[in-house]
mmCIF file of C-alpha atoms and ligand atoms in Angstrom:
data_model
loop_
_atom_site.group_PDB
_atom_site.id
_atom_site.type_symbol
_atom_site.label_atom_id
_atom_site.label_comp_id
_atom_site.label_asym_id
_atom_site.label_seq_id
_atom_site.Cartn_x
_atom_site.Cartn_y
_atom_site.Cartn_z
ATOM 1 C CA UNK A 44 213.572 48.652 117.997
ATOM 2 C CA UNK A 45 211.181 49.563 120.819
ATOM 3 C CA UNK A 46 207.542 48.526 120.481
ATOM 4 C CA UNK A 47 206.398 49.002 124.057
ATOM 5 C CA UNK A 48 203.024 50.468 125.071
ATOM 6 C CA UNK A 49 204.754 53.652 126.246
ATOM 7 C CA UNK A 50 206.959 55.477 126.267
ATOM 8 C CA UNK A 51 206.678 55.167 122.496
ATOM 9 C CA UNK A 52 209.391 55.864 119.919
ATOM 10 C CA UNK A 53 209.695 59.582 119.168
ATOM 11 C CA UNK A 54 209.671 60.429 115.435
ATOM 12 C CA UNK A 55 212.642 62.376 113.965
ATOM 13 C CA UNK A 56 210.472 65.428 113.243
ATOM 14 C CA UNK A 57 209.644 65.690 116.970
ATOM 15 C CA UNK A 58 213.240 65.081 118.057
ATOM 16 C CA UNK A 59 214.447 67.797 115.696
ATOM 17 C CA UNK A 60 211.934 70.246 117.038
ATOM 18 C CA UNK A 61 213.217 69.631 120.585
ATOM 19 C CA UNK A 62 216.708 70.666 119.558
ATOM 20 C CA UNK A 63 215.565 74.138 118.408
ATOM 21 C CA UNK A 64 216.405 77.044 120.695
ATOM 22 C CA UNK A 65 213.458 77.644 123.015
ATOM 23 C CA UNK A 66 211.661 80.755 124.231
ATOM 24 C CA UNK A 67 211.854 81.538 127.952
ATOM 25 C CA UNK A 68 208.579 80.055 129.269
ATOM 26 C CA UNK A 69 208.330 82.552 132.143
ATOM 27 C CA UNK A 70 208.909 85.662 130.080
ATOM 28 C CA UNK A 71 208.374 85.399 126.356
ATOM 29 C CA UNK A 72 204.961 85.804 124.762
ATOM 30 C CA UNK A 73 205.892 83.316 122.048
ATOM 31 C CA UNK A 74 205.871 80.536 124.667
ATOM 32 C CA UNK A 75 202.399 81.529 125.875
ATOM 33 C CA UNK A 76 201.212 81.477 122.249
ATOM 34 C CA UNK A 77 202.738 78.044 121.652
ATOM 35 C CA UNK A 78 201.106 76.708 124.836
ATOM 36 C CA UNK A 79 197.689 78.060 123.791
ATOM 37 C CA UNK A 80 198.146 76.483 120.395
ATOM 38 C CA UNK A 81 198.944 73.103 121.973
ATOM 39 C CA UNK A 82 195.788 73.345 124.115
ATOM 40 C CA UNK A 83 193.636 74.144 121.039
ATOM 41 C CA UNK A 84 195.109 71.216 119.134
ATOM 42 C CA UNK A 85 194.415 68.971 122.115
ATOM 43 C CA UNK A 86 190.769 70.104 122.144
ATOM 44 C CA UNK A 87 190.504 68.701 118.625
ATOM 45 C CA UNK A 88 192.078 65.378 119.607
ATOM 46 C CA UNK A 89 189.960 65.167 122.755
ATOM 47 C CA UNK A 90 186.902 66.150 120.682
ATOM 48 C CA UNK A 91 185.793 68.614 123.347
ATOM 49 C CA UNK A 92 185.068 72.278 123.953
ATOM 50 C CA UNK A 93 186.092 71.928 127.598
ATOM 51 C CA UNK A 94 189.282 73.672 128.721
ATOM 52 C CA UNK A 95 192.386 71.582 128.123
ATOM 53 C CA UNK A 96 195.485 72.236 130.230
ATOM 54 C CA UNK A 97 198.980 70.757 130.029
ATOM 55 C CA UNK A 98 200.843 70.286 133.291
ATOM 56 C CA UNK A 99 204.572 69.769 133.608
ATOM 57 C CA UNK A 100 204.962 66.260 134.970
ATOM 58 C CA UNK A 101 204.571 62.672 133.754
ATOM 59 C CA UNK A 102 201.079 61.137 133.318
ATOM 60 C CA UNK A 103 200.634 59.946 136.898
ATOM 61 C CA UNK A 104 200.591 63.604 137.974
ATOM 62 C CA UNK A 105 197.257 64.030 136.194
ATOM 63 C CA UNK A 106 195.709 61.021 137.942
ATOM 64 C CA UNK A 107 196.752 62.305 141.356
ATOM 65 C CA UNK A 108 195.841 65.935 140.567
ATOM 66 C CA UNK A 109 192.345 64.916 139.442
ATOM 67 C CA UNK A 110 191.698 63.302 142.820
ATOM 68 C CA UNK A 111 193.523 65.942 144.891
ATOM 69 C CA UNK A 112 191.480 68.683 143.208
ATOM 70 C CA UNK A 113 188.018 67.164 143.568
ATOM 71 C CA UNK A 114 187.969 64.812 146.555
ATOM 72 C CA UNK A 115 187.638 66.268 150.058
ATOM 73 C CA UNK A 116 188.037 64.179 153.234
ATOM 74 C CA UNK A 117 184.929 62.051 153.721
ATOM 75 C CA UNK A 118 183.741 62.259 150.102
ATOM 76 C CA UNK A 119 182.268 59.078 148.631
ATOM 77 C CA UNK A 120 184.030 58.035 145.431
ATOM 78 C CA UNK A 121 183.112 55.156 143.109
ATOM 79 C CA UNK A 122 186.222 53.560 141.586
ATOM 80 C CA UNK A 123 185.406 51.286 138.647
ATOM 81 C CA UNK A 124 188.143 48.897 137.739
ATOM 82 C CA UNK A 125 189.272 45.845 135.844
ATOM 83 C CA UNK A 126 192.977 46.554 136.006
ATOM 84 C CA UNK A 127 195.951 47.992 137.844
ATOM 85 C CA UNK A 128 195.372 51.629 136.918
ATOM 86 C CA UNK A 129 191.678 51.370 137.812
ATOM 87 C CA UNK A 130 192.550 49.891 141.228
ATOM 88 C CA UNK A 131 195.198 52.580 141.710
ATOM 89 C CA UNK A 132 192.589 55.348 141.692
ATOM 90 C CA UNK A 133 191.169 53.934 144.952
ATOM 91 C CA UNK A 134 194.601 54.374 146.572
ATOM 92 C CA UNK A 135 194.743 58.029 145.531
ATOM 93 C CA UNK A 136 191.229 58.572 146.890
ATOM 94 C CA UNK A 137 192.234 57.071 150.232
ATOM 95 C CA UNK A 138 195.432 59.136 150.360
ATOM 96 C CA UNK A 139 193.361 62.310 150.027
ATOM 97 C CA UNK A 140 190.899 61.257 152.735
ATOM 98 C CA UNK A 141 188.022 60.136 150.517
ATOM 99 C CA UNK A 142 186.029 56.919 150.926
ATOM 100 C CA UNK A 143 186.526 54.772 147.846
ATOM 101 C CA UNK A 144 184.049 52.076 146.878
ATOM 102 C CA UNK A 145 186.066 49.866 144.592
ATOM 103 C CA UNK A 146 183.941 47.950 142.080
ATOM 104 C CA UNK A 147 186.635 45.737 140.678
ATOM 105 C CA UNK A 148 186.476 42.320 139.101
ATOM 106 C CA UNK A 149 188.819 39.885 137.492
ATOM 107 C CA UNK A 150 191.151 41.674 135.087
ATOM 108 C CA UNK A 151 189.884 39.528 132.214
ATOM 109 C CA UNK A 152 186.265 40.628 132.760
ATOM 110 C CA UNK A 153 184.519 43.766 131.452
ATOM 111 C CA UNK A 154 183.391 46.541 133.817
ATOM 112 C CA UNK A 155 180.238 45.199 135.483
ATOM 113 C CA UNK A 156 177.340 47.544 134.667
ATOM 114 C CA UNK A 157 174.899 45.740 136.996
ATOM 115 C CA UNK A 158 177.204 46.123 139.987
ATOM 116 C CA UNK A 159 177.746 49.760 139.081
ATOM 117 C CA UNK A 160 173.971 50.335 138.958
ATOM 118 C CA UNK A 161 173.554 48.622 142.319
ATOM 119 C CA UNK A 162 176.286 50.786 143.844
ATOM 120 C CA UNK A 163 174.683 53.956 142.466
ATOM 121 C CA UNK A 164 171.324 52.921 143.944
ATOM 122 C CA UNK A 165 172.774 52.270 147.393
ATOM 123 C CA UNK A 166 174.832 55.423 147.955
ATOM 124 C CA UNK A 167 175.411 59.010 146.777
ATOM 125 C CA UNK A 168 178.750 59.397 145.064
ATOM 126 C CA UNK A 169 180.426 62.706 144.366
ATOM 127 C CA UNK A 170 183.037 61.398 141.921
ATOM 128 C CA UNK A 171 183.555 58.244 139.844
ATOM 129 C CA UNK A 172 186.846 57.099 138.312
ATOM 130 C CA UNK A 173 187.614 54.671 135.498
ATOM 131 C CA UNK A 174 190.206 53.766 132.894
ATOM 132 C CA UNK A 175 189.487 53.751 129.173
ATOM 133 C CA UNK A 176 192.409 51.560 128.081
ATOM 134 C CA UNK A 177 193.901 49.318 130.787
ATOM 135 C CA UNK A 178 197.360 49.199 129.241
ATOM 136 C CA UNK A 179 198.759 46.348 131.399
ATOM 137 C CA UNK A 180 196.155 43.946 129.954
ATOM 138 C CA UNK A 181 195.618 45.663 126.584
ATOM 139 C CA UNK A 182 191.905 46.045 127.341
ATOM 140 C CA UNK A 183 189.749 48.825 125.925
ATOM 141 C CA UNK A 184 186.748 49.393 128.174
ATOM 142 C CA UNK A 185 183.352 50.297 126.734
ATOM 143 C CA UNK A 186 182.878 53.335 128.982
ATOM 144 C CA UNK A 187 180.271 55.341 127.014
ATOM 145 C CA UNK A 188 177.194 53.624 128.541
ATOM 146 C CA UNK A 189 178.738 53.839 132.021
ATOM 147 C CA UNK A 190 179.456 57.546 131.596
ATOM 148 C CA UNK A 191 175.846 58.103 130.572
ATOM 149 C CA UNK A 192 174.636 56.241 133.653
ATOM 150 C CA UNK A 193 176.889 58.336 135.896
ATOM 151 C CA UNK A 194 175.701 61.506 134.156
ATOM 152 C CA UNK A 195 172.084 60.521 134.953
ATOM 153 C CA UNK A 196 173.122 60.153 138.602
ATOM 154 C CA UNK A 197 174.896 63.524 138.591
ATOM 155 C CA UNK A 198 178.297 62.038 139.474
ATOM 156 C CA UNK A 199 181.475 63.852 138.415
ATOM 157 C CA UNK A 200 183.522 61.568 136.135
ATOM 158 C CA UNK A 201 187.310 61.174 136.007
ATOM 159 C CA UNK A 202 188.722 59.070 133.148
ATOM 160 C CA UNK A 203 192.278 57.873 132.564
ATOM 161 C CA UNK A 204 192.549 57.870 128.773
ATOM 162 C CA UNK A 205 196.347 58.027 128.825
ATOM 163 C CA UNK A 206 196.922 55.092 126.467
ATOM 164 C CA UNK A 207 193.895 55.599 124.197
ATOM 165 C CA UNK A 208 193.889 59.345 123.461
ATOM 166 C CA UNK A 209 195.275 60.037 120.028
ATOM 167 C CA UNK A 210 195.078 56.353 119.062
ATOM 168 C CA UNK A 211 191.356 55.698 119.174
ATOM 169 C CA UNK A 212 188.283 57.889 119.802
ATOM 170 C CA UNK A 213 187.546 58.628 123.467
ATOM 171 C CA UNK A 214 183.842 59.196 124.324
ATOM 172 C CA UNK A 215 184.399 62.624 125.846
ATOM 173 C CA UNK A 216 180.823 63.926 126.057
ATOM 174 C CA UNK A 217 180.178 62.950 129.688
ATOM 175 C CA UNK A 218 183.754 63.043 130.957
ATOM 176 C CA UNK A 219 184.469 65.852 133.441
ATOM 177 C CA UNK A 220 188.197 65.269 133.855
ATOM 178 C CA UNK A 221 189.862 63.476 130.957
ATOM 179 C CA UNK A 222 193.505 62.513 131.461
ATOM 180 C CA UNK A 223 196.208 62.020 128.877
ATOM 181 C CA UNK A 224 200.003 62.043 128.701
ATOM 182 C CA UNK A 225 202.638 62.920 126.138
ATOM 183 C CA UNK A 226 204.438 59.570 125.907
ATOM 184 C CA UNK A 227 201.760 57.197 124.620
ATOM 185 C CA UNK A 228 199.871 57.650 121.314
ATOM 186 C CA UNK A 229 201.171 61.230 120.935
ATOM 187 C CA UNK A 230 204.711 59.814 120.572
ATOM 188 C CA UNK A 231 206.323 62.644 122.495
ATOM 189 C CA UNK A 232 208.813 62.082 125.306
ATOM 190 C CA UNK A 233 207.472 61.505 128.839
ATOM 191 C CA UNK A 234 207.069 64.688 130.860
ATOM 192 C CA UNK A 235 203.627 66.164 130.268
ATOM 193 C CA UNK A 236 200.138 65.436 131.568
ATOM 194 C CA UNK A 237 197.182 66.649 129.495
ATOM 195 C CA UNK A 238 193.826 67.287 131.190
ATOM 196 C CA UNK A 239 190.447 68.279 129.761
ATOM 197 C CA UNK A 240 188.406 69.912 132.534
ATOM 198 C CA UNK A 241 184.644 70.560 132.314
ATOM 199 C CA UNK A 242 183.090 73.702 133.815
ATOM 200 C CA UNK A 243 181.479 71.508 136.413
ATOM 201 C CA UNK A 244 184.843 70.005 137.381
ATOM 202 C CA UNK A 245 186.319 73.506 137.735
ATOM 203 C CA UNK A 246 183.401 74.401 140.055
ATOM 204 C CA UNK A 247 184.015 71.308 142.182
ATOM 205 C CA UNK A 248 187.736 72.140 142.371
ATOM 206 C CA UNK A 249 186.992 75.776 143.353
ATOM 207 C CA UNK A 250 184.775 74.510 146.133
ATOM 208 C CA UNK A 251 187.358 71.921 147.224
ATOM 209 C CA UNK A 252 190.126 74.560 147.085
ATOM 210 C CA UNK A 253 193.050 72.147 147.578
ATOM 211 C CA UNK A 254 195.974 73.412 149.638
ATOM 212 C CA UNK A 255 198.630 72.007 147.362
ATOM 213 C CA UNK A 256 200.410 73.528 144.413
ATOM 214 C CA UNK A 257 201.855 70.672 142.414
ATOM 215 C CA UNK A 258 198.774 68.434 142.406
ATOM 216 C CA UNK A 259 196.274 71.278 142.117
ATOM 217 C CA UNK A 260 194.453 71.847 138.824
ATOM 218 C CA UNK A 261 193.219 75.325 139.777
ATOM 219 C CA UNK A 262 196.406 77.364 139.119
ATOM 220 C CA UNK A 263 196.150 76.078 135.529
ATOM 221 C CA UNK A 264 192.677 77.489 134.934
ATOM 222 C CA UNK A 265 193.993 80.811 133.711
ATOM 223 C CA UNK A 266 197.629 80.817 132.637
ATOM 224 C CA UNK A 267 197.426 83.868 130.388
ATOM 225 C CA UNK A 268 199.661 85.895 132.763
ATOM 226 C CA UNK A 269 201.876 83.204 134.270
ATOM 227 C CA UNK A 270 202.311 79.487 134.867
ATOM 228 C CA UNK A 271 202.375 77.973 138.379
ATOM 229 C CA UNK A 272 206.032 77.027 137.777
ATOM 230 C CA UNK A 273 208.516 77.154 134.927
ATOM 231 C CA UNK A 274 206.999 75.104 132.156
ATOM 232 C CA UNK A 275 208.848 72.269 130.385
ATOM 233 C CA UNK A 276 209.404 74.257 127.245
ATOM 234 C CA UNK A 277 211.187 71.605 125.157
ATOM 235 C CA UNK A 278 208.481 69.067 126.022
ATOM 236 C CA UNK A 279 205.738 71.517 125.048
ATOM 237 C CA UNK A 280 207.497 72.144 121.722
ATOM 238 C CA UNK A 281 207.715 68.384 121.167
ATOM 239 C CA UNK A 282 204.021 67.891 121.937
ATOM 240 C CA UNK A 283 203.181 70.774 119.603
ATOM 241 C CA UNK A 284 205.041 69.014 116.805
ATOM 242 C CA UNK A 285 203.479 65.618 117.597
ATOM 243 C CA UNK A 286 199.986 67.097 117.581
ATOM 244 C CA UNK A 287 200.660 68.828 114.262
ATOM 245 C CA UNK A 288 201.663 65.469 112.817
ATOM 246 C CA UNK A 289 198.456 63.840 114.082
ATOM 247 C CA UNK A 290 196.210 66.649 112.839
ATOM 248 C CA UNK A 291 198.009 66.905 109.471
ATOM 249 C CA UNK A 292 197.433 63.200 108.912
ATOM 250 C CA UNK A 293 193.825 63.614 110.080
ATOM 251 C CA UNK A 294 192.275 61.976 113.130
ATOM 252 C CA UNK A 295 190.209 59.475 111.135
ATOM 253 C CA UNK A 296 193.288 58.325 109.220
ATOM 254 C CA UNK A 297 195.281 58.062 112.450
ATOM 255 C CA UNK A 298 192.585 55.942 114.110
ATOM 256 C CA UNK A 299 192.357 53.712 111.043
ATOM 257 C CA UNK A 300 196.137 53.262 111.009
ATOM 258 C CA UNK A 301 195.926 52.061 114.627
ATOM 259 C CA UNK A 302 193.081 49.636 113.820
ATOM 260 C CA UNK A 303 195.066 48.212 110.922
ATOM 261 C CA UNK A 304 198.278 47.803 112.900
ATOM 262 C CA UNK A 305 196.346 46.119 115.732
ATOM 263 C CA UNK A 306 194.452 43.793 113.391
ATOM 264 C CA UNK A 307 197.680 42.833 111.648
ATOM 265 C CA UNK A 308 199.437 42.134 114.940
ATOM 266 C CA UNK A 309 196.566 39.864 116.050
ATOM 267 C CA UNK A 310 196.384 38.046 112.726
ATOM 268 C CA UNK A 311 200.078 37.256 112.858
ATOM 269 C CA UNK A 312 199.704 36.148 116.489
ATOM 270 C CA UNK A 313 196.826 33.834 115.511
ATOM 271 C CA UNK A 314 199.020 32.309 112.776
ATOM 272 C CA UNK A 315 201.511 31.438 115.509
ATOM 273 C CA UNK A 316 198.724 29.965 117.637
ATOM 274 C CA UNK A 317 199.108 32.598 120.382
ATOM 275 C CA UNK A 318 195.948 33.638 122.259
ATOM 276 C CA UNK A 319 194.990 37.177 123.160
ATOM 277 C CA UNK A 320 194.399 38.438 126.687
ATOM 278 C CA UNK A 321 191.497 38.674 127.372
ATOM 279 C CA UNK A 322 189.856 38.351 123.915
ATOM 280 C CA UNK A 323 189.754 39.961 120.469
ATOM 281 C CA UNK A 324 186.595 41.937 121.083
ATOM 282 C CA UNK A 325 188.030 44.038 123.905
ATOM 283 C CA UNK A 326 191.627 44.302 122.724
ATOM 284 C CA UNK A 327 192.729 47.923 122.423
ATOM 285 C CA UNK A 328 193.765 49.419 119.063
ATOM 286 C CA UNK A 329 196.895 50.798 120.753
ATOM 287 C CA UNK A 330 198.321 47.683 122.448
ATOM 288 C CA UNK A 331 198.110 43.922 121.964
ATOM 289 C CA UNK A 332 198.431 41.644 124.990
ATOM 290 C CA UNK A 333 199.444 38.123 123.990
ATOM 291 C CA UNK A 334 198.675 35.411 126.534
ATOM 292 C CA UNK A 335 201.842 33.371 127.125
ATOM 293 C CA UNK A 336 201.347 31.888 130.616
ATOM 294 C CA UNK A 337 204.635 31.327 132.402
ATOM 295 C CA UNK A 338 206.731 32.292 129.368
ATOM 296 C CA UNK A 339 206.374 36.024 128.841
ATOM 297 C CA UNK A 340 209.572 37.088 130.620
ATOM 298 C CA UNK A 341 211.760 34.523 128.867
ATOM 299 C CA UNK A 342 210.298 35.419 125.461
ATOM 300 C CA UNK A 343 210.765 39.119 126.144
ATOM 301 C CA UNK A 344 214.399 38.557 127.129
ATOM 302 C CA UNK A 345 215.178 36.480 124.059
ATOM 303 C CA UNK A 346 213.534 39.003 121.710
ATOM 304 C CA UNK A 347 215.689 41.738 123.174
ATOM 305 C CA UNK A 348 218.953 39.814 123.342
ATOM 306 C CA UNK A 349 218.739 37.927 120.059
ATOM 307 C CA UNK A 350 216.602 40.201 117.886
ATOM 308 C CA UNK A 351 216.959 43.730 119.348
ATOM 309 C CA UNK A 352 213.164 44.005 119.754
ATOM 310 C CA UNK A 353 212.019 45.614 123.011
ATOM 311 C CA UNK A 354 208.512 44.652 124.191
ATOM 312 C CA UNK A 355 206.778 44.773 127.592
ATOM 313 C CA UNK A 356 205.501 41.949 129.748
ATOM 314 C CA UNK A 357 202.387 42.089 131.914
ATOM 315 C CA UNK A 358 202.521 43.673 135.359
ATOM 316 C CA UNK A 359 202.051 42.420 138.932
ATOM 317 C CA UNK A 360 200.371 38.968 139.051
ATOM 318 C CA UNK A 361 200.315 38.744 135.259
ATOM 319 C CA UNK A 362 203.968 39.730 134.780
ATOM 320 C CA UNK A 363 205.029 36.375 133.373
ATOM 321 C CA UNK A 364 201.752 35.617 131.577
ATOM 322 C CA UNK A 365 201.368 38.523 129.176
ATOM 323 C CA UNK A 366 203.624 39.842 126.422
ATOM 324 C CA UNK A 367 202.641 43.270 125.156
ATOM 325 C CA UNK A 368 203.263 44.824 121.782
ATOM 326 C CA UNK A 369 202.654 48.569 121.708
ATOM 327 C CA UNK A 370 201.437 49.798 118.331
ATOM 328 C CA UNK A 371 200.544 53.346 119.229
ATOM 329 C CA UNK A 372 201.396 56.683 117.697
ATOM 330 C CA UNK A 373 204.500 56.543 115.540
ATOM 331 C CA UNK A 374 204.669 52.778 116.143
ATOM 332 C CA UNK A 375 201.198 52.065 114.727
ATOM 333 C CA UNK A 376 202.858 50.811 111.589
ATOM 334 C CA UNK A 377 202.359 47.514 109.764
ATOM 335 C CA UNK A 378 206.037 47.185 108.765
ATOM 336 C CA UNK A 379 207.145 47.628 112.369
ATOM 337 C CA UNK A 380 204.539 45.103 113.536
ATOM 338 C CA UNK A 381 205.887 42.675 110.926
ATOM 339 C CA UNK A 382 209.437 43.078 112.248
ATOM 340 C CA UNK A 383 208.209 42.252 115.753
ATOM 341 C CA UNK A 384 206.145 39.281 114.624
ATOM 342 C CA UNK A 385 208.890 37.902 112.361
ATOM 343 C CA UNK A 386 211.168 37.850 115.410
ATOM 344 C CA UNK A 387 208.453 36.425 117.670
ATOM 345 C CA UNK A 388 207.900 33.597 115.180
ATOM 346 C CA UNK A 389 211.523 32.555 115.683
ATOM 347 C CA UNK A 390 211.235 32.632 119.473
ATOM 348 C CA UNK A 391 207.917 30.962 120.398
HETATM 349 C C1 PLP B 1417 201.201 54.951 130.931
HETATM 350 C C2 PLP B 1417 199.951 55.097 131.686
HETATM 351 C C3 PLP B 1417 199.840 56.033 132.701
HETATM 352 C C4 PLP B 1417 201.014 56.888 133.117
HETATM 353 O O1 PLP B 1417 201.859 56.105 133.877
HETATM 354 P P1 PLP B 1417 203.374 55.748 133.565
HETATM 355 O O2 PLP B 1417 204.046 55.897 134.854
HETATM 356 O O3 PLP B 1417 203.864 56.657 132.511
HETATM 357 O O4 PLP B 1417 203.373 54.319 133.085
HETATM 358 C C5 PLP B 1417 198.619 56.155 133.332
HETATM 359 N N1 PLP B 1417 197.558 55.397 132.976
HETATM 360 C C6 PLP B 1417 197.631 54.476 132.000
HETATM 361 C C7 PLP B 1417 196.429 53.666 131.661
HETATM 362 C C8 PLP B 1417 198.837 54.313 131.316
HETATM 363 O O5 PLP B 1417 198.918 53.413 130.322
#
């Protein structure tokens, strides 16, 4: 059994849908209708009236496309970070010729509002980037007040909500480019990037006019006549089915199911005397990071070899210090969490 924080297990209903015969995505109107339907369903999950587009390509495509489409050489960009994905935005900005100011702290600390205010007072930024859920540390960032601050300073905001969307509410009101992917809380296979784009972000992209195709958001603005390239039709059908499942259950019920699975996972961890990374208050409803300094890899290996339970460790410097249980989408399920924790109890 896989309980990783992405790619998540794909429910049978979604797998069945992928085995249907598919319309030709370049030719048949029924594909265009299905795509439009997916985008409307995503607007409900994103809780936005902004355009939502779905690009063919795994979630990282959206992160790169957001920067490629808005950042011109020499542009000042504020990259807010307390994790690997947050830091990674600064690399994209540099690759596209922008000047990143990275406001990054220790990965166990919250985003530092005072430092962000000081940065905003000392320079004019065109774009700011941040991550809602830092999956590698299981941290959910409180981004709403920061987004409001950036809105007051007229800065375009780019948010990576890949591992929170569909599992917990994302404060979309002041987000200009809001990034998701199929393989996290939507429980679809990897392969699609979802992007909500505000009118203002479209204007910035039009002005930037990037000379790329694959990492350019603009060709996706109007896809009523054609797509920039052959779309991933089986993946779109899968996402359509996943979104129907989420909306049939109801967003509030889905979010509550995630809260309950997360709370249960943490309670069982506490019974075993295992700490959380960084703390309970900021732990994400979609992923639990247990702090097992110097043991995470060995525990992960034993769970897989002896108990057929697949979890993730931390990444980079924290690789051997964090063990992560993904309880997102189809895996936000108390029985599944119990199976993981029963096995973990035998190992630690
Ligand atoms: C999973 C994830 C992505 C997409 O990257 P992958 O290569 O699929 O891991 C981007 N951002 C965050 C925060 C993620 O959790």
